[in-house]
Coordinates of C-alpha atoms in Angstrom, one line a residue:
X1 CA 87.8 46.1 -22.3
X2 CA 91.3 46.6 -23.5
X3 CA 92.6 46.6 -20.0
X4 CA 90.7 43.4 -19.3
X5 CA 92.3 41.7 -22.3
X6 CA 95.8 42.9 -21.5
X7 CA 95.4 41.6 -18.0
X8 CA 94.2 38.1 -19.2
X9 CA 97.0 38.0 -21.6
X10 CA 99.5 38.2 -18.8
X11 CA 98.3 35.0 -17.0
X12 CA 98.7 31.4 -17.9
X13 CA 96.2 29.3 -19.8
X14 CA 95.4 27.2 -16.8
X15 CA 94.8 30.3 -14.6
X16 CA 92.7 31.7 -17.3
X17 CA 90.4 28.5 -17.5
X18 CA 90.2 28.5 -13.8
X19 CA 88.9 32.0 -13.8
X20 CA 86.4 31.1 -16.5
X21 CA 85.0 28.4 -14.4
X22 CA 84.8 30.4 -11.2
X23 CA 83.7 33.6 -12.7
X24 CA 80.7 34.6 -14.7
X25 CA 80.5 33.3 -18.2
X26 CA 80.1 35.9 -20.8
X27 CA 78.5 33.5 -23.3
X28 CA 74.5 33.1 -23.2
X29 CA 73.1 29.4 -22.9
X30 CA 69.8 28.6 -24.9
X31 CA 66.7 28.3 -22.7
X32 CA 65.7 24.9 -23.9
X33 CA 68.9 23.6 -22.5
X34 CA 68.1 25.0 -19.1
X35 CA 66.7 22.3 -16.8
X36 CA 64.8 24.8 -14.7
X37 CA 62.8 25.8 -17.7
X38 CA 61.7 22.3 -18.4
X39 CA 60.9 21.8 -14.8
X40 CA 58.6 24.8 -14.8
X41 CA 57.0 23.8 -18.1
X42 CA 56.3 20.3 -17.0
X43 CA 54.8 21.5 -13.7
X44 CA 52.5 23.9 -15.6
X45 CA 51.5 21.2 -18.0
X46 CA 50.7 18.9 -15.1
X47 CA 48.7 21.6 -13.5
X48 CA 46.8 22.4 -16.6
X49 CA 46.0 18.7 -17.2
X50 CA 44.8 18.4 -13.6
X51 CA 42.6 21.5 -14.0
X52 CA 41.2 20.3 -17.3
X53 CA 40.5 16.9 -15.9
X54 CA 38.8 18.4 -12.9
X55 CA 36.8 20.6 -15.2
X56 CA 35.8 17.7 -17.4
X57 CA 34.9 15.6 -14.3
X58 CA 32.9 18.5 -12.9
X59 CA 31.2 19.0 -16.3
X60 CA 30.3 15.4 -16.5
X61 CA 29.0 15.4 -13.0
X62 CA 27.0 18.5 -13.7
X63 CA 25.7 17.0 -16.9
X64 CA 24.6 13.9 -15.1
X65 CA 22.9 16.0 -12.5
X66 CA 21.2 18.1 -15.2
X67 CA 20.2 15.0 -17.1
X68 CA 18.8 13.6 -13.8
X69 CA 17.0 16.8 -12.9
X70 CA 15.7 17.0 -16.5
X71 CA 14.4 13.5 -16.3
X72 CA 12.9 14.2 -12.9
X73 CA 11.2 17.3 -14.3
X74 CA 10.0 15.4 -17.3
X75 CA 8.7 12.7 -15.1
X76 CA 7.1 15.2 -12.8
X77 CA 5.6 16.8 -15.8
X78 CA 4.2 13.5 -16.8
X79 CA 2.8 13.0 -13.3
X80 CA 1.2 16.4 -13.4
X81 CA -0.1 15.7 -16.9
X82 CA -1.6 12.5 -15.7
X83 CA -3.4 14.3 -12.9
X84 CA -4.6 17.0 -15.3
X85 CA -5.8 14.4 -17.8
X86 CA -7.6 12.5 -15.1
X87 CA -9.4 15.7 -14.0
X88 CA -10.4 16.4 -17.6
X89 CA -12.1 13.0 -18.1
X90 CA -15.5 14.6 -17.5
X91 CA -17.2 12.6 -20.3
X92 CA -15.4 9.3 -19.7
X93 CA -17.1 6.3 -18.3
X94 CA -16.4 4.8 -14.9
X95 CA -14.4 2.0 -16.4
X96 CA -12.3 4.4 -18.5
X97 CA -11.6 6.6 -15.4
X98 CA -10.5 3.7 -13.3
X99 CA -8.4 2.1 -16.1
X100 CA -6.6 5.4 -16.8
X101 CA -5.8 6.1 -13.1
X102 CA -4.5 2.6 -12.5
X103 CA -2.4 2.4 -15.7
X104 CA -0.9 5.8 -15.0
X105 CA -0.1 4.7 -11.5
X106 CA 1.7 1.6 -12.8
X107 CA 3.6 3.6 -15.5
X108 CA 4.6 6.5 -13.4
X109 CA 5.9 4.4 -10.6
X110 CA 7.7 2.1 -13.2
X111 CA 5.9 -0.9 -11.8
X112 CA 4.9 -4.0 -13.7
X113 CA 1.4 -4.6 -12.4
X114 CA -1.3 -2.9 -10.5
X115 CA -4.8 -3.4 -9.2
X116 CA -7.9 -1.6 -7.8
X117 CA -10.3 -3.1 -5.2
X118 CA -13.5 -1.2 -4.3
X119 CA -15.4 -1.7 -1.1
X120 CA -18.7 -1.8 -3.1
X121 CA -17.8 -5.1 -4.9
X122 CA -16.1 -3.7 -8.0
X123 CA -12.5 -3.7 -8.9
X124 CA -9.8 -4.1 -11.6
X125 CA -6.6 -6.1 -12.0
X126 CA -4.2 -4.6 -14.6
X127 CA -0.9 -6.3 -15.5
X128 CA 1.9 -5.2 -17.7
X129 CA 2.7 -8.3 -19.7
X130 CA 6.2 -7.5 -20.9
X131 CA 7.8 -9.2 -17.9
X132 CA 6.3 -12.5 -18.8
X133 CA 8.1 -14.3 -21.7
X134 CA 5.0 -16.3 -22.8
X135 CA 2.9 -13.2 -23.5
X136 CA 5.7 -10.6 -24.1
X137 CA 4.8 -7.7 -26.4
X138 CA 1.0 -7.9 -25.9
X139 CA 0.9 -4.8 -23.7
X140 CA -1.8 -4.6 -21.0
X141 CA -4.3 -7.1 -19.8
X142 CA -7.3 -6.2 -17.7
X143 CA -9.5 -8.4 -15.6
X144 CA -12.5 -7.1 -13.7
X145 CA -13.0 -8.5 -10.2
X146 CA -16.7 -8.9 -9.3
X147 CA -16.3 -9.2 -5.5
X148 CA -14.2 -6.2 -4.5
X149 CA -11.3 -7.0 -2.0
X150 CA -11.2 -10.7 -3.1
X151 CA -9.6 -13.2 -0.8
X152 CA -6.8 -14.1 -3.3
X153 CA -5.6 -10.5 -2.8
X154 CA -5.2 -10.8 0.9
X155 CA -1.4 -10.9 0.6
X156 CA -1.6 -7.4 -0.9
X157 CA -4.4 -5.5 0.7
X158 CA -4.8 -7.1 4.1
X159 CA -2.4 -4.9 6.0
X160 CA -3.4 -1.6 4.3
X161 CA -7.1 -2.4 4.8
X162 CA -6.5 -3.2 8.5
X163 CA -4.3 -0.2 9.3
X164 CA -5.9 2.3 6.8
X165 CA -2.4 3.5 6.0
X166 CA -0.2 3.1 3.0
X167 CA 2.0 0.0 3.0
X168 CA 5.4 -0.1 1.1
X169 CA 7.3 -3.4 1.0
X170 CA 10.5 -3.1 -1.0
X171 CA 11.5 -6.7 0.2
X172 CA 8.2 -8.5 -0.2
X173 CA 9.9 -11.9 -0.6
X174 CA 11.4 -11.7 2.9
X175 CA 8.0 -11.1 4.5
X176 CA 6.1 -13.6 2.3
X177 CA 8.5 -16.2 0.8
X178 CA 5.7 -18.6 -0.1
X179 CA 3.6 -15.8 -1.8
X180 CA 0.5 -16.6 0.2
X181 CA -2.5 -14.6 -0.9
X182 CA -0.9 -13.6 -4.2
X183 CA -2.8 -14.4 -7.5
X184 CA -1.0 -17.1 -9.5
X185 CA -1.3 -15.0 -12.6
X186 CA 1.1 -12.4 -11.2
X187 CA 4.1 -14.5 -10.9
X188 CA 6.9 -13.7 -8.3
X189 CA 6.5 -10.5 -6.3
X190 CA 9.6 -8.9 -5.0
X191 CA 8.2 -5.4 -4.0
X192 CA 4.9 -3.7 -3.9
X193 CA 3.0 -0.6 -2.6
X194 CA -0.6 -0.3 -1.4
X195 CA -2.5 3.0 -1.0
X196 CA -5.9 2.9 0.7
X197 CA -8.4 5.7 0.1
X198 CA -10.3 6.5 3.3
X199 CA -13.5 8.4 3.5
X200 CA -15.4 9.0 6.7
X201 CA -13.2 6.6 8.5
X202 CA -13.8 3.7 6.1
X203 CA -11.6 2.3 3.4
X204 CA -13.5 2.8 0.1
X205 CA -10.8 1.6 -2.3
X206 CA -7.3 0.2 -2.2
X207 CA -4.9 0.7 -5.1
X208 CA -1.7 -1.4 -5.4
X209 CA 1.3 -1.4 -7.7
X210 CA 4.3 -3.8 -7.7
X211 CA 7.6 -5.1 -9.0
X212 CA 9.3 -1.7 -9.6
X213 CA 12.9 -2.4 -10.7
X214 CA 14.2 -0.1 -7.9
X215 CA 12.8 0.5 -4.4
X216 CA 9.6 2.6 -4.1
X217 CA 10.1 6.1 -2.6
X218 CA 8.1 9.0 -1.3
X219 CA 7.5 10.4 -4.8
X220 CA 5.9 7.1 -5.8
X221 CA 3.7 7.2 -2.7
X222 CA 2.7 10.8 -3.4
X223 CA 1.9 10.1 -7.0
X224 CA -0.3 7.1 -6.4
X225 CA -2.0 8.9 -3.5
X226 CA -2.9 11.9 -5.7
X227 CA -4.0 9.7 -8.6
X228 CA -6.2 7.5 -6.4
X229 CA -7.7 10.5 -4.6
X230 CA -8.5 12.2 -7.9
X231 CA -9.9 9.0 -9.3
X232 CA -12.2 8.5 -6.3
X233 CA -13.5 12.1 -6.7
X234 CA -14.2 11.4 -10.4
X235 CA -15.8 8.1 -9.6
X236 CA -18.0 9.6 -6.9
X237 CA -19.0 12.5 -9.2
X238 CA -19.7 10.1 -12.1
X239 CA -21.7 7.8 -9.9
X240 CA -23.7 10.8 -8.6
X241 CA -24.2 12.0 -12.2
X242 CA -25.4 8.6 -13.3
X243 CA -27.6 8.3 -10.3
X244 CA -29.1 11.7 -11.1
X245 CA -29.6 10.7 -14.7
X246 CA -31.3 7.5 -13.7
X247 CA -33.4 9.5 -11.2
X248 CA -34.3 12.0 -13.9
X249 CA -35.2 9.2 -16.3
X250 CA -37.4 7.5 -13.7
X251 CA -39.0 10.8 -12.9
X252 CA -39.5 11.6 -16.6
X253 CA -40.9 8.1 -17.2
X254 CA -43.2 8.5 -14.3
X255 CA -44.4 11.9 -15.5
X256 CA -44.8 10.8 -19.1
X257 CA -46.9 7.7 -18.1
X258 CA -48.8 9.5 -15.3
X259 CA -52.6 9.4 -15.4
X260 CA -52.5 13.0 -14.1
X261 CA -51.9 15.8 -16.6
X262 CA -48.8 17.7 -15.7
X263 CA -47.8 21.2 -17.0
X264 CA -45.1 23.7 -16.1
X265 CA -45.7 27.4 -16.7
X266 CA -42.8 29.8 -16.8
X267 CA -43.1 33.5 -17.5
X268 CA -46.7 33.0 -18.6
X269 CA -45.8 30.3 -21.2
X270 CA -46.3 26.5 -21.0
X271 CA -42.8 25.0 -21.3
X272 CA -43.8 21.4 -20.6
X273 CA -46.9 19.3 -20.9
X274 CA -47.1 15.5 -20.5
X275 CA -49.2 13.3 -22.8
X276 CA -52.1 13.1 -20.4
X277 CA -52.3 16.9 -20.2
X278 CA -52.3 17.1 -24.0
X279 CA -55.0 14.5 -24.2
X280 CA -57.2 16.3 -21.8
X281 CA -56.7 19.7 -23.4
X282 CA -57.1 20.9 -19.8
X283 CA -56.9 24.3 -18.3
X284 CA -54.3 26.0 -20.5
X285 CA -55.1 25.3 -24.1
X286 CA -58.4 27.2 -24.2
X287 CA -57.0 30.0 -22.0
X288 CA -53.9 30.5 -24.1
X289 CA -56.0 30.9 -27.2
X290 CA -57.7 33.7 -25.3
X291 CA -61.2 32.1 -25.2
X292 CA -63.4 30.7 -22.5
X293 CA -66.2 29.4 -24.8
X294 CA -65.3 25.8 -24.1
X295 CA -65.6 26.3 -20.3
X296 CA -68.9 25.8 -18.5
X297 CA -70.5 29.2 -18.0
X298 CA -70.8 28.6 -14.2
X299 CA -67.1 27.8 -14.0
X300 CA -65.7 30.7 -16.1
X301 CA -65.3 33.0 -13.2
X302 CA -63.4 30.5 -11.1
X303 CA -61.2 29.5 -14.0
X304 CA -60.3 33.1 -14.6
X305 CA -59.4 33.7 -11.0
X306 CA -57.4 30.5 -10.9
X307 CA -55.5 31.3 -14.1
X308 CA -54.7 34.8 -12.9
X309 CA -53.5 33.5 -9.6
X310 CA -51.2 31.0 -11.4
X311 CA -49.7 33.8 -13.5
X312 CA -49.3 36.0 -10.4
X313 CA -48.0 33.0 -8.3
X314 CA -50.7 33.6 -5.6
X315 CA -50.6 30.7 -3.2
X316 CA -54.2 31.1 -2.0
X317 CA -55.6 30.3 -5.5
X318 CA -54.0 26.9 -6.0
X319 CA -57.0 24.7 -6.9
X320 CA -59.8 24.8 -9.4
X321 CA -62.5 22.4 -10.5
X322 CA -64.4 23.0 -13.7
X323 CA -66.1 21.5 -16.8
X324 CA -65.1 22.1 -20.3
X325 CA -65.9 20.7 -23.8
X326 CA -62.8 19.1 -25.3
X327 CA -64.1 18.6 -28.8
X328 CA -66.2 21.7 -29.4
X329 CA -65.5 25.4 -29.7
X330 CA -68.5 26.3 -27.5
X331 CA -69.5 24.5 -24.3
X332 CA -72.6 22.3 -24.4
X333 CA -74.2 20.4 -21.5
X334 CA -74.6 17.1 -23.4
X335 CA -70.9 16.3 -23.5
X336 CA -68.2 17.7 -21.2
X337 CA -65.2 16.8 -19.2
X338 CA -64.7 17.4 -15.5
X339 CA -61.1 18.5 -14.5
X340 CA -59.6 19.4 -11.2
X341 CA -56.3 21.5 -11.4
X342 CA -53.9 22.2 -8.6
X343 CA -51.0 24.7 -8.8
X344 CA -47.8 24.6 -6.9
X345 CA -45.0 27.3 -7.2
X346 CA -41.6 25.6 -8.0
X347 CA -38.2 26.5 -9.4
X348 CA -37.5 24.9 -12.7
X349 CA -34.2 25.3 -14.5
X350 CA -33.3 28.1 -12.1
X351 CA -36.4 30.2 -12.8
X352 CA -39.6 30.7 -10.8
X353 CA -42.3 28.4 -12.3
X354 CA -45.7 26.9 -11.6
X355 CA -46.4 23.2 -11.6
X356 CA -50.0 22.4 -12.5
X357 CA -51.5 18.9 -11.9
X358 CA -54.7 18.3 -13.8
X359 CA -56.8 15.2 -13.3
X360 CA -59.8 14.0 -15.3
X361 CA -62.5 13.4 -12.7
X362 CA -65.4 12.9 -15.1
X363 CA -65.9 9.3 -14.1
X364 CA -65.5 10.3 -10.4
X365 CA -68.2 13.0 -10.8
X366 CA -70.5 10.5 -12.5
X367 CA -70.0 8.0 -9.6
X368 CA -70.5 10.8 -7.1
X369 CA -73.7 11.8 -8.9
X370 CA -74.9 8.2 -8.7
X371 CA -74.0 7.9 -5.1
X372 CA -75.7 11.2 -4.4
X373 CA -78.9 9.9 -6.1
X374 CA -78.6 6.6 -4.1
X375 CA -78.1 8.6 -0.9
X376 CA -81.1 10.8 -1.8
X377 CA -83.2 7.7 -2.4
X378 CA -82.1 6.4 1.0
X379 CA -83.1 9.6 2.6
X380 CA -86.4 9.6 0.8
X381 CA -86.9 6.1 2.0
X382 CA -86.6 7.3 5.6
X383 CA -89.2 9.9 5.0
X384 CA -91.4 7.9 2.7
X385 CA -94.1 7.5 5.4
X386 CA -94.3 11.3 5.7
X387 CA -94.5 11.6 1.9
X388 CA -97.3 9.0 1.8
X389 CA -99.1 10.8 4.6
X390 CA -98.9 14.1 2.7
X391 CA -100.3 12.5 -0.4
X392 CA -102.9 10.3 1.3
X393 CA -104.7 13.2 3.0
X394 CA -105.4 15.3 -0.1
X395 CA -106.1 12.1 -2.0
X396 CA -108.7 11.0 0.5
X397 CA -110.2 14.5 0.2
X398 CA -110.3 14.1 -3.6
X399 CA -112.2 10.8 -3.3
X400 CA -114.7 12.4 -0.9
X401 CA -115.2 15.4 -3.1
X402 CA -115.5 13.2 -6.2
X403 CA -118.3 11.2 -4.5
X404 CA -120.1 14.4 -3.5
X405 CA -119.6 15.8 -7.0
X406 CA -121.1 12.6 -8.5
X407 CA -124.2 13.0 -6.3
X408 CA -124.6 16.7 -7.2
X409 CA -124.4 15.9 -10.9
X410 CA -126.9 13.0 -10.7
X411 CA -129.3 15.1 -8.7
X412 CA -129.1 17.9 -11.3
X413 CA -127.7 20.5 -8.8
X414 CA -126.9 23.9 -10.3
X415 CA -123.4 24.8 -11.3
X416 CA -123.0 27.1 -8.3
X417 CA -123.2 24.0 -6.0
X418 CA -120.8 22.0 -8.2
X419 CA -118.0 24.6 -8.5
X420 CA -116.9 24.6 -4.8
X421 CA -116.4 20.8 -5.0
X422 CA -114.3 21.2 -8.2
X423 CA -112.2 23.9 -6.5
X424 CA -111.6 21.6 -3.5
X425 CA -110.6 18.8 -5.9
X426 CA -108.2 21.2 -7.7
X427 CA -106.7 22.3 -4.4
X428 CA -106.2 18.8 -3.2
X429 CA -104.6 17.8 -6.5
X430 CA -102.3 20.8 -6.3
X431 CA -101.1 19.7 -2.9
X432 CA -100.3 16.2 -4.3
X433 CA -98.5 17.8 -7.2
X434 CA -96.5 20.0 -4.9
X435 CA -95.4 17.0 -2.8
X436 CA -94.5 15.0 -5.9
X437 CA -92.6 18.0 -7.4
X438 CA -90.7 18.5 -4.2
X439 CA -89.7 14.9 -4.1
X440 CA -88.7 14.8 -7.7
X441 CA -86.7 18.0 -7.4
X442 CA -84.9 16.5 -4.4
X443 CA -84.2 13.1 -6.0
X444 CA -83.1 14.2 -9.4
X445 CA -79.4 14.9 -10.0
X446 CA -78.5 18.5 -10.5
X447 CA -75.5 20.7 -11.1
X448 CA -75.0 23.3 -8.5
X449 CA -76.3 26.7 -9.6
X450 CA -75.6 29.3 -7.0
X451 CA -78.5 31.8 -6.6
X452 CA -79.5 34.3 -4.1
X453 CA -81.3 32.2 -1.5
X454 CA -83.2 32.7 1.7
X455 CA -81.3 30.6 4.2
X456 CA -84.5 29.4 6.1
X457 CA -86.3 28.2 3.0
X458 CA -84.4 25.0 2.2
X459 CA -84.3 24.2 5.9
X460 CA -88.1 24.4 6.1
X461 CA -88.5 22.2 3.0
X462 CA -86.3 19.5 4.5
X463 CA -88.2 19.6 7.7
X464 CA -91.5 19.2 5.8
X465 CA -90.2 16.1 4.1
X466 CA -89.2 14.3 7.3
X467 CA -91.7 15.7 9.8
X468 CA -94.2 12.8 9.6
X469 CA -91.6 10.1 9.6
X470 CA -89.9 11.5 12.7
X471 CA -93.3 11.8 14.4
X472 CA -94.1 8.1 13.7
X473 CA -90.6 7.2 15.1
X474 CA -91.6 9.2 18.3
X475 CA -88.8 11.7 17.6
X476 CA -89.6 15.2 18.8
X477 CA -88.4 17.9 16.4
X478 CA -87.9 21.4 17.6
X479 CA -86.9 24.3 15.3
X480 CA -85.8 27.8 16.1
X481 CA -85.3 29.6 12.8
X482 CA -84.1 33.2 13.2
X483 CA -86.6 35.4 11.4
X484 CA -84.3 38.2 10.3
X485 CA -81.5 36.5 8.3
X486 CA -79.4 37.8 5.4
X487 CA -79.5 36.0 2.0
X488 CA -76.8 33.6 1.0
X489 CA -75.4 32.5 -2.4
X490 CA -76.4 28.8 -2.6
X491 CA -78.1 26.0 -4.5
X492 CA -81.3 25.5 -2.5
X493 CA -81.7 21.8 -3.4
X494 CA -78.2 21.0 -2.1
X495 CA -78.7 22.9 1.1
X496 CA -82.0 21.1 1.5
X497 CA -80.1 17.8 1.0
X498 CA -77.6 18.7 3.7
X499 CA -80.3 19.5 6.2
X500 CA -82.2 16.3 5.4
X501 CA -79.0 14.3 5.7
X502 CA -78.2 15.8 9.0
X503 CA -81.7 15.3 10.4
X504 CA -82.0 11.7 9.1
X505 CA -78.6 11.0 10.5
X506 CA -79.7 12.2 13.9
X507 CA -82.9 10.2 13.6
X508 CA -80.9 7.0 12.8
X509 CA -78.8 7.6 15.9
X510 CA -81.9 7.8 18.0
X511 CA -83.3 4.5 16.8
X512 CA -83.5 2.2 19.9
X513 CA -82.3 5.0 22.1
X514 CA -83.9 4.3 25.6
X515 CA -83.9 8.0 26.7
X516 CA -85.5 11.1 25.3
X517 CA -85.6 11.3 21.5
X518 CA -85.3 14.9 20.4
X519 CA -83.8 16.8 17.5
X520 CA -83.3 20.5 17.6
X521 CA -82.8 22.5 14.4
X522 CA -81.9 26.2 14.6
X523 CA -80.5 28.9 12.4
X524 CA -78.8 32.2 13.4
X525 CA -76.6 35.0 12.2
X526 CA -73.5 36.3 13.9
X527 CA -74.3 39.9 12.9
X528 CA -71.2 40.2 10.7
X529 CA -70.8 37.6 7.8
X530 CA -71.7 34.1 8.9
X531 CA -75.0 32.2 8.8
X532 CA -75.2 29.1 11.1
X533 CA -77.3 26.0 11.0
X534 CA -77.2 23.7 14.0
X535 CA -78.7 20.2 14.1
X536 CA -78.5 18.6 17.6
X537 CA -79.9 15.5 19.0
X538 CA -80.1 13.8 22.4
X539 CA -78.7 10.5 21.2
X540 CA -75.4 8.7 22.1
X541 CA -73.3 11.2 20.2
X542 CA -70.2 10.6 18.0
X543 CA -67.3 8.9 19.7
X544 CA -64.2 11.2 19.9
X545 CA -61.9 8.6 18.3
X546 CA -63.9 8.6 15.0
X547 CA -64.8 12.3 14.8
X548 CA -61.8 13.0 12.5
X549 CA -63.2 10.4 10.1
X550 CA -66.9 11.2 10.2
X551 CA -66.8 13.2 7.0
X552 CA -64.7 10.7 5.1
X553 CA -66.3 9.0 2.1
X554 CA -67.7 5.5 2.8
X555 CA -66.9 5.7 6.5
X556 CA -70.0 4.7 8.6
X557 CA -70.8 3.2 11.9
X558 CA -74.3 2.2 10.8
X559 CA -75.5 -1.0 9.1
X560 CA -77.0 -0.8 5.6
X561 CA -75.4 2.6 5.0
X562 CA -73.4 3.8 2.1
X563 CA -71.2 6.0 4.3
X564 CA -71.5 8.8 1.7
X565 CA -74.2 11.1 3.3
X566 CA -72.0 13.1 5.7
X567 CA -69.1 13.2 3.1
X568 CA -71.5 14.7 0.6
X569 CA -72.6 17.2 3.2
X570 CA -69.1 18.2 3.7
X571 CA -68.4 18.5 0.0
X572 CA -71.6 20.6 -0.6
X573 CA -70.9 22.9 2.3
X574 CA -67.2 23.3 1.2
X575 CA -68.3 24.1 -2.3
X576 CA -70.5 26.8 -0.9
X577 CA -67.6 28.3 0.9
X578 CA -68.8 27.2 4.3
X579 CA -67.7 24.8 7.1
X580 CA -69.3 21.9 8.9
X581 CA -68.2 20.2 12.1
X582 CA -69.4 17.8 14.8
X583 CA -69.2 18.4 18.5
X584 CA -70.8 17.4 21.8
X585 CA -74.3 18.7 22.3
X586 CA -75.1 20.7 25.5
X587 CA -77.4 17.9 26.7
X588 CA -75.3 15.0 25.3
X589 CA -75.7 13.6 21.8
X590 CA -74.2 15.0 18.7
X591 CA -74.3 18.6 17.5
X592 CA -73.6 19.3 13.8
X593 CA -72.8 22.9 13.1
X594 CA -72.8 24.2 9.5
X595 CA -71.8 27.8 8.5
X596 CA -72.2 29.7 5.2
X597 CA -71.1 33.1 4.2
X598 CA -73.9 35.6 4.2
X599 CA -75.0 38.2 1.6
X600 CA -75.6 41.5 3.4
X601 CA -79.3 41.7 2.2
X602 CA -81.8 40.8 4.8
X603 CA -85.0 38.7 4.5
X604 CA -88.4 40.3 5.0
X605 CA -89.5 39.2 8.5
X606 CA -93.0 38.7 7.2
X607 CA -91.7 35.9 4.9
X608 CA -89.9 34.1 7.7
X609 CA -92.9 32.2 9.0
X610 CA -92.5 29.2 11.3
X611 CA -93.6 25.8 10.1

């Protein structure tokens, strides 16, 4: 340093300043006076500002996007909530469901009005009134349209109905500047959207919304489509439920007011009984109490079998007819009620059950009894000549014996001579009494009392009653009664009535017949379990086109006939567990075949004497 100073001291001041300027300065300049520093600082500040501005801009853009997405999520949440609330409206009425769906469609699409039009002549028009100054602030107005798809809506629904596709018109004024087909109450329309609901190829409902501030988009279309589809399902379900309720009400009213007693048995208990069943105190009341005292003794067995079959759900034991006393603890013949019950297995409330229909047939039985008496009287009328003949012969004998007896008494004849005449008179009187008793037994009404019966006996009795009448009508009667027949369980008088009805029916068919008049009566046994009676004639026969009706009550092809005879025959034979049919005879004419189940105990051949 000293050397440097000595060197500088040797030069001039000008030379020294020149060196200072050209050489490195030894003095340090402050940084803030350095232009480069400020250039760098300013550049960095500008960069920071630019970065911060960019960050702020990006943040604002992101915030706008977040707000937008948040709004969309909130709006989508509202849409999902609307669909959820719609599906939860299980207890709402139809009007409430339709109103909710349409209002949500209007709100969620930010529209100003909406409407529904159903194909079955119902619909709604909803309007958001806030766009109209005269009624601003009043909220919603609703007007029900009574005609469905009304003509004044044609400007809305016409295209959607025709194409069966959604229609979106964001520039409605351009397509319909005069607003044709638009209700006057809606005011100007600048955009709208129609959504048809199509089922099985047909438009069932059209929903429309309009006047959204911004154009309608796919989200609006999706939302309204989902709402309307959900609404239609709810409407269909509710209509089905209401129809079911109405059907159940009509059915219940029908059951409650039915003249037939109706009961439902489930797990051995009566869970339903209509008023008529309660009035009749039918099958179940006495049985549930464990007693059969009110049931007619002859019907107890059948009632037990029927009731056991009902509890076991046996389909073969599905009908029972019996008598019972409704106002007494023990059955009496002087006052009773006839009831017929029929059981059907059903499913009730998801469980196996039995439906029992009970009908009071007391009046029917009384009429049937009267008709039976009338028919018996008609039958007796046909054989009255034979009855008179059977009475006249012993009566004539009585008159003859009385004259002879008078002469014997006047002549003072001994008692030994008088006694034979008295016995003859008694014998003839007994014959008359027998005929009268047989006629009285046949004509009087009787309840069937099944007893062990010889099958040929009632057949013989019937033939005795009509033998003389048929002879006077020039009708030949042939009988072939098998001598070795099992017994049957039957009511003899009723079997006699059947035979007499069949014979007199054949005799009536032979009246005026120009050919041979012959009736053949035969009995037989198939060797196993069936007794058969055949009554055949040589008359014109029964036309095939009426054979299926020949046993119907009141059906007849004869004049002055009640038409009840053959139907009673059918009823009696059926009650005896047998069958009866008509077919063509081997020599023409009609052939009636009656069968009865046999008891495997045979008759004594000595007692099977021919008439």
